[in-house]
């Protein structure tokens, strides 16, 4: 019918796809930041024994998603360009239905993709929460609205954070100084996570790991900090009014410095460990009752 129409060139779509792939590979070659997938942390040295594993999982997932994206966008553009309506088209194109191979493909392919992502995620999560093997240091972290308590279980000492709403005259979420968690470098540390009130989440962004703290349930994970330094920690689960102020510092130090800090805690009288029953719930309730009382008087 259109014998005189020149054959449409289909190469540009392929060329663009290829070019995009080359740009991605070139970018990943030139910057450590890109190679880490823009994750927080240090690109010169791993911060913990787990960060390398998490970076691989993240970057691998991204590359897989990008490949799927490029194929999908490429096919969409190809359909738009090649099968667009032409001036001489006056009928519906061939309608495709009950195409069993095609339907099997779009059921099997996504299941395969999810299966691959699940396999690698499960493999890494299992490794990071595996508490088997020798543990050199035990720390219990307790979440509370809105701060943290840390029990250094092996050293029989504790640190307690001032709660955000307790600061200053009026209740405020701004704390000048946050509680600090100390960790000895290169020691395999098991964390026990608990909560006194609502669900919190223990998160040190540069460690590339977070885990929920659930009332009535204890979660554990193991990590070896491998780089001396100071890091920031925060709550990663919306837990109420001052959730954004639920912050802490992390200091990874040499063993001698860590021992000196523990001795300092003990000298301050912070020996033993804080229990889960210790709670500000009553204080909070009385404050809330007072608020309600004031509000009803105003009304
Ligand atoms: Cu919280």
Tab-separated table of C-alpha atoms and ligand atoms in Angstrom:
chain	number	residue	atom	x	y	z
A	1	UNK	CA	0.000	0.000	0.000
A	2	UNK	CA	2.781	2.406	0.917
A	3	UNK	CA	5.436	1.053	-1.332
A	4	UNK	CA	6.882	4.530	-1.830
A	5	UNK	CA	7.083	5.338	1.891
A	6	UNK	CA	10.671	4.964	3.083
A	7	UNK	CA	11.140	2.314	5.801
A	8	UNK	CA	10.972	3.888	9.253
A	9	UNK	CA	14.265	3.860	11.058
A	10	UNK	CA	13.889	2.016	14.357
A	11	UNK	CA	17.466	2.454	15.416
A	12	UNK	CA	17.202	5.798	17.321
A	13	UNK	CA	15.312	4.158	20.226
A	14	UNK	CA	17.967	1.481	20.585
A	15	UNK	CA	20.701	4.083	20.276
A	16	UNK	CA	19.225	6.217	23.052
A	17	UNK	CA	18.839	3.201	25.322
A	18	UNK	CA	22.450	2.258	24.699
A	19	UNK	CA	23.632	5.804	25.303
A	20	UNK	CA	21.760	6.025	28.632
A	21	UNK	CA	23.349	2.745	29.749
A	22	UNK	CA	26.820	4.035	28.810
A	23	UNK	CA	26.235	7.293	30.758
A	24	UNK	CA	25.215	5.313	33.857
A	25	UNK	CA	28.274	3.072	33.642
A	26	UNK	CA	30.578	6.065	33.036
A	27	UNK	CA	29.101	7.977	35.987
A	28	UNK	CA	29.517	5.014	38.276
A	29	UNK	CA	33.147	4.796	37.262
A	30	UNK	CA	33.999	8.404	38.066
A	31	UNK	CA	32.573	9.022	41.515
A	32	UNK	CA	32.668	7.065	44.748
A	33	UNK	CA	29.488	8.878	45.753
A	34	UNK	CA	27.643	7.447	42.753
A	35	UNK	CA	29.118	3.998	43.371
A	36	UNK	CA	27.582	4.075	46.849
A	37	UNK	CA	24.224	5.052	45.363
A	38	UNK	CA	24.299	8.373	47.275
A	39	UNK	CA	23.892	6.543	50.574
A	40	UNK	CA	24.942	8.361	53.761
A	41	UNK	CA	28.232	7.399	55.343
A	42	UNK	CA	31.853	7.351	54.436
A	43	UNK	CA	33.015	6.435	50.978
A	44	UNK	CA	36.682	6.019	51.942
A	45	UNK	CA	36.235	3.415	54.658
A	46	UNK	CA	33.288	1.274	55.701
A	47	UNK	CA	31.662	2.519	58.905
A	48	UNK	CA	30.565	-0.937	60.060
A	49	UNK	CA	31.071	-4.524	58.926
A	50	UNK	CA	27.578	-4.320	57.361
A	51	UNK	CA	27.694	-1.146	55.302
A	52	UNK	CA	29.433	-2.841	52.356
A	53	UNK	CA	26.682	-5.452	52.211
A	54	UNK	CA	23.915	-2.827	52.332
A	55	UNK	CA	25.573	-0.699	49.645
A	56	UNK	CA	25.769	-3.754	47.338
A	57	UNK	CA	22.102	-4.585	47.949
A	58	UNK	CA	21.033	-0.991	47.332
A	59	UNK	CA	23.138	-0.436	44.218
A	60	UNK	CA	22.211	-3.864	42.835
A	61	UNK	CA	18.490	-3.120	43.323
A	62	UNK	CA	18.938	0.229	41.608
A	63	UNK	CA	20.702	-1.269	38.597
A	64	UNK	CA	17.994	-3.930	38.294
A	65	UNK	CA	15.269	-1.248	38.521
A	66	UNK	CA	17.069	0.902	35.953
A	67	UNK	CA	17.367	-1.965	33.480
A	68	UNK	CA	13.645	-2.745	33.868
A	69	UNK	CA	12.891	0.983	33.510
A	70	UNK	CA	14.989	1.376	30.357
A	71	UNK	CA	13.354	-1.647	28.718
A	72	UNK	CA	9.861	-0.430	29.707
A	73	UNK	CA	10.436	3.173	28.576
A	74	UNK	CA	12.107	1.929	25.402
A	75	UNK	CA	9.132	-0.305	24.529
A	76	UNK	CA	6.662	2.489	25.294
A	77	UNK	CA	8.501	5.005	23.121
A	78	UNK	CA	8.927	2.419	20.403
A	79	UNK	CA	5.156	1.728	20.352
A	80	UNK	CA	4.349	5.443	20.341
A	81	UNK	CA	6.759	6.114	17.477
A	82	UNK	CA	6.258	3.065	15.276
A	83	UNK	CA	2.526	2.434	15.735
A	84	UNK	CA	1.347	6.031	15.745
A	85	UNK	CA	-1.672	6.911	13.610
A	86	UNK	CA	-0.744	7.929	10.107
A	87	UNK	CA	-2.744	10.189	7.831
A	88	UNK	CA	-3.875	7.304	5.634
A	89	UNK	CA	-4.913	5.055	8.568
A	90	UNK	CA	-8.665	4.720	8.661
A	91	UNK	CA	-9.163	1.415	10.482
A	92	UNK	CA	-8.461	-0.048	13.892
A	93	UNK	CA	-5.181	-1.951	14.026
A	94	UNK	CA	-5.219	-5.704	14.685
A	95	UNK	CA	-6.640	-6.317	18.175
A	96	UNK	CA	-4.649	-8.728	20.323
A	97	UNK	CA	-6.476	-10.819	22.945
A	98	UNK	CA	-6.315	-14.232	24.616
A	99	UNK	CA	-2.622	-14.319	23.755
A	100	UNK	CA	-1.563	-17.056	26.175
A	101	UNK	CA	2.246	-16.771	25.803
A	102	UNK	CA	2.035	-13.006	26.405
A	103	UNK	CA	-0.184	-13.429	29.466
A	104	UNK	CA	2.068	-16.136	30.903
A	105	UNK	CA	5.039	-13.822	30.362
A	106	UNK	CA	3.570	-10.894	32.250
A	107	UNK	CA	2.659	-13.120	35.181
A	108	UNK	CA	5.918	-15.061	35.334
A	109	UNK	CA	8.335	-12.157	34.765
A	110	UNK	CA	7.170	-9.962	37.711
A	111	UNK	CA	7.097	-13.009	40.019
A	112	UNK	CA	10.684	-13.770	38.989
A	113	UNK	CA	11.740	-10.162	39.575
A	114	UNK	CA	10.142	-9.991	43.030
A	115	UNK	CA	11.667	-13.397	43.815
A	116	UNK	CA	15.188	-12.184	42.997
A	117	UNK	CA	14.754	-8.998	45.103
A	118	UNK	CA	13.325	-11.091	47.952
A	119	UNK	CA	16.198	-13.567	47.817
A	120	UNK	CA	18.947	-10.944	48.183
A	121	UNK	CA	17.041	-8.845	50.754
A	122	UNK	CA	16.298	-11.894	52.886
A	123	UNK	CA	19.902	-13.117	52.615
A	124	UNK	CA	21.284	-9.778	53.888
A	125	UNK	CA	18.637	-9.217	56.572
A	126	UNK	CA	19.235	-12.693	57.951
A	127	UNK	CA	22.980	-12.029	58.130
A	128	UNK	CA	22.507	-8.689	59.898
A	129	UNK	CA	20.151	-9.993	62.564
A	130	UNK	CA	22.065	-13.244	63.114
A	131	UNK	CA	23.165	-13.204	66.749
A	132	UNK	CA	25.165	-16.434	66.483
A	133	UNK	CA	28.905	-16.490	67.078
A	134	UNK	CA	30.965	-14.724	69.720
A	135	UNK	CA	29.598	-11.370	70.917
A	136	UNK	CA	32.088	-8.968	72.468
A	137	UNK	CA	29.736	-6.259	73.684
A	138	UNK	CA	26.056	-6.129	74.685
A	139	UNK	CA	24.027	-2.917	74.565
A	140	UNK	CA	20.353	-2.489	75.328
A	141	UNK	CA	18.732	0.546	73.737
A	142	UNK	CA	15.359	1.639	75.099
A	143	UNK	CA	13.120	4.067	73.251
A	144	UNK	CA	10.882	6.441	75.186
A	145	UNK	CA	8.877	9.480	74.166
A	146	UNK	CA	11.095	11.305	73.202
A	147	UNK	CA	14.604	10.167	73.982
A	148	UNK	CA	16.744	7.108	74.598
A	149	UNK	CA	18.266	5.090	77.413
A	150	UNK	CA	21.333	2.927	76.823
A	151	UNK	CA	22.276	0.050	79.139
A	152	UNK	CA	25.878	-1.123	78.752
A	153	UNK	CA	25.005	-4.635	79.902
A	154	UNK	CA	28.554	-6.089	80.068
A	155	UNK	CA	29.898	-3.091	81.950
A	156	UNK	CA	26.986	-2.626	84.359
A	157	UNK	CA	26.501	1.052	83.557
A	158	UNK	CA	23.831	3.102	81.852
A	159	UNK	CA	23.211	6.411	80.126
A	160	UNK	CA	19.847	8.143	80.107
A	161	UNK	CA	18.567	10.823	77.766
A	162	UNK	CA	16.591	13.911	78.780
A	163	UNK	CA	13.172	13.725	77.190
A	164	UNK	CA	12.348	16.413	74.704
A	165	UNK	CA	9.231	17.680	76.436
A	166	UNK	CA	11.039	18.102	79.767
A	167	UNK	CA	13.322	20.874	78.611
A	168	UNK	CA	12.892	24.497	79.567
A	169	UNK	CA	9.899	26.324	80.975
A	170	UNK	CA	7.436	25.424	78.306
A	171	UNK	CA	7.434	21.973	76.817
A	172	UNK	CA	9.732	22.100	73.872
A	173	UNK	CA	11.213	19.769	71.351
A	174	UNK	CA	14.597	21.477	71.134
A	175	UNK	CA	17.465	19.949	73.070
A	176	UNK	CA	20.841	21.672	73.225
A	177	UNK	CA	22.606	18.390	73.916
A	178	UNK	CA	21.547	14.921	72.907
A	179	UNK	CA	22.311	11.707	74.760
A	180	UNK	CA	25.364	9.848	73.445
A	181	UNK	CA	25.790	6.135	72.815
A	182	UNK	CA	29.424	5.001	73.113
A	183	UNK	CA	30.698	1.974	71.234
A	184	UNK	CA	34.142	0.358	71.232
A	185	UNK	CA	35.570	0.091	67.718
A	186	UNK	CA	36.043	-3.342	66.063
A	187	UNK	CA	33.997	-5.164	68.705
A	188	UNK	CA	31.051	-7.277	67.638
A	189	UNK	CA	28.160	-5.652	69.462
A	190	UNK	CA	24.738	-7.128	70.007
A	191	UNK	CA	21.910	-4.639	70.336
A	192	UNK	CA	18.751	-5.438	72.266
A	193	UNK	CA	15.993	-3.004	71.332
A	194	UNK	CA	13.009	-2.292	73.574
A	195	UNK	CA	10.409	0.398	74.017
A	196	UNK	CA	8.625	1.708	77.087
A	197	UNK	CA	5.667	3.348	75.428
A	198	UNK	CA	4.992	3.347	71.678
A	199	UNK	CA	6.738	1.980	68.598
A	200	UNK	CA	10.079	3.670	67.880
A	201	UNK	CA	12.825	2.757	65.449
A	202	UNK	CA	16.547	2.707	66.175
A	203	UNK	CA	18.416	4.277	63.285
A	204	UNK	CA	21.989	5.392	62.753
A	205	UNK	CA	21.848	6.573	59.120
A	206	UNK	CA	25.575	6.078	58.523
A	207	UNK	CA	25.348	2.474	59.745
A	208	UNK	CA	22.800	1.950	56.927
A	209	UNK	CA	20.527	-0.025	59.214
A	210	UNK	CA	17.427	0.524	61.308
A	211	UNK	CA	15.186	-1.719	63.359
A	212	UNK	CA	11.855	-1.141	65.126
A	213	UNK	CA	11.551	-0.951	68.898
A	214	UNK	CA	8.190	-2.434	69.795
A	215	UNK	CA	6.588	-2.402	73.269
A	216	UNK	CA	6.361	-5.975	74.577
A	217	UNK	CA	8.711	-7.360	71.960
A	218	UNK	CA	12.511	-7.408	71.922
A	219	UNK	CA	14.361	-7.064	68.641
A	220	UNK	CA	18.054	-7.846	68.272
A	221	UNK	CA	20.760	-7.248	65.725
A	222	UNK	CA	24.520	-7.442	65.608
A	223	UNK	CA	26.990	-4.909	64.243
A	224	UNK	CA	30.726	-4.269	64.406
A	225	UNK	CA	31.606	-0.575	64.127
A	226	UNK	CA	34.852	-0.474	62.145
A	227	UNK	CA	35.662	3.202	62.032
A	228	UNK	CA	36.369	5.576	64.919
A	229	UNK	CA	34.183	8.652	64.634
A	230	UNK	CA	31.032	10.484	65.613
A	231	UNK	CA	27.681	9.715	64.071
A	232	UNK	CA	24.078	10.827	64.458
A	233	UNK	CA	21.215	8.597	65.496
A	234	UNK	CA	17.495	9.190	65.306
A	235	UNK	CA	14.083	7.626	65.690
A	236	UNK	CA	12.749	6.469	62.330
A	237	UNK	CA	9.161	5.725	63.342
A	238	UNK	CA	6.676	8.558	63.810
A	239	UNK	CA	6.075	8.301	67.562
A	240	UNK	CA	4.262	11.442	68.619
A	241	UNK	CA	4.578	15.172	69.056
A	242	UNK	CA	8.367	15.424	69.457
A	243	UNK	CA	9.353	12.498	67.256
A	244	UNK	CA	11.645	14.769	65.243
A	245	UNK	CA	13.559	15.622	68.440
A	246	UNK	CA	14.187	12.003	69.354
A	247	UNK	CA	17.872	12.136	68.479
A	248	UNK	CA	21.124	10.766	69.858
A	249	UNK	CA	24.838	10.844	69.146
A	250	UNK	CA	27.046	7.840	68.549
A	251	UNK	CA	30.715	7.858	69.479
A	252	UNK	CA	32.815	4.983	68.190
A	253	UNK	CA	36.079	5.015	70.147
A	254	UNK	CA	39.061	2.828	71.059
A	255	UNK	CA	38.543	0.351	73.909
A	256	UNK	CA	40.619	2.384	76.414
A	257	UNK	CA	38.554	5.506	75.793
A	258	UNK	CA	35.369	3.465	76.089
A	259	UNK	CA	36.476	2.015	79.442
A	260	UNK	CA	37.314	5.501	80.704
A	261	UNK	CA	33.819	6.658	79.735
A	262	UNK	CA	32.212	3.715	81.555
A	263	UNK	CA	34.246	4.579	84.668
A	264	UNK	CA	32.990	8.166	84.362
A	265	UNK	CA	29.378	6.954	84.193
A	266	UNK	CA	29.892	4.852	87.308
A	267	UNK	CA	31.516	7.761	89.135
A	268	UNK	CA	28.349	9.740	88.329
A	269	UNK	CA	26.331	6.999	90.001
A	270	UNK	CA	25.020	5.506	86.765
A	271	UNK	CA	25.787	1.903	87.692
A	272	UNK	CA	23.476	-0.989	86.887
A	273	UNK	CA	20.844	-0.770	84.204
A	274	UNK	CA	17.490	0.909	83.689
A	275	UNK	CA	14.446	-1.312	83.473
A	276	UNK	CA	11.503	-1.169	81.134
A	277	UNK	CA	9.119	-0.361	83.991
A	278	UNK	CA	10.717	3.037	84.510
A	279	UNK	CA	8.346	5.306	82.670
A	280	UNK	CA	7.216	8.887	82.343
A	281	UNK	CA	3.716	7.758	81.490
A	282	UNK	CA	2.246	9.043	84.764
A	283	UNK	CA	3.881	12.441	84.377
A	284	UNK	CA	2.667	12.661	80.818
A	285	UNK	CA	-0.853	11.729	81.894
A	286	UNK	CA	-0.893	14.379	84.607
A	287	UNK	CA	0.320	16.984	82.114
A	288	UNK	CA	-2.351	15.926	79.645
A	289	UNK	CA	-5.046	16.071	82.353
A	290	UNK	CA	-3.873	19.562	83.280
A	291	UNK	CA	-4.057	20.582	79.602
A	292	UNK	CA	-7.580	19.193	79.318
A	293	UNK	CA	-8.576	20.940	82.566
A	294	UNK	CA	-7.196	24.292	81.301
A	295	UNK	CA	-8.901	23.819	77.965
A	296	UNK	CA	-12.291	23.074	79.560
A	297	UNK	CA	-11.996	26.142	81.817
A	298	UNK	CA	-11.189	28.331	78.816
A	299	UNK	CA	-14.138	26.870	76.924
B	1	LIG	CU1	10.421	7.540	68.451
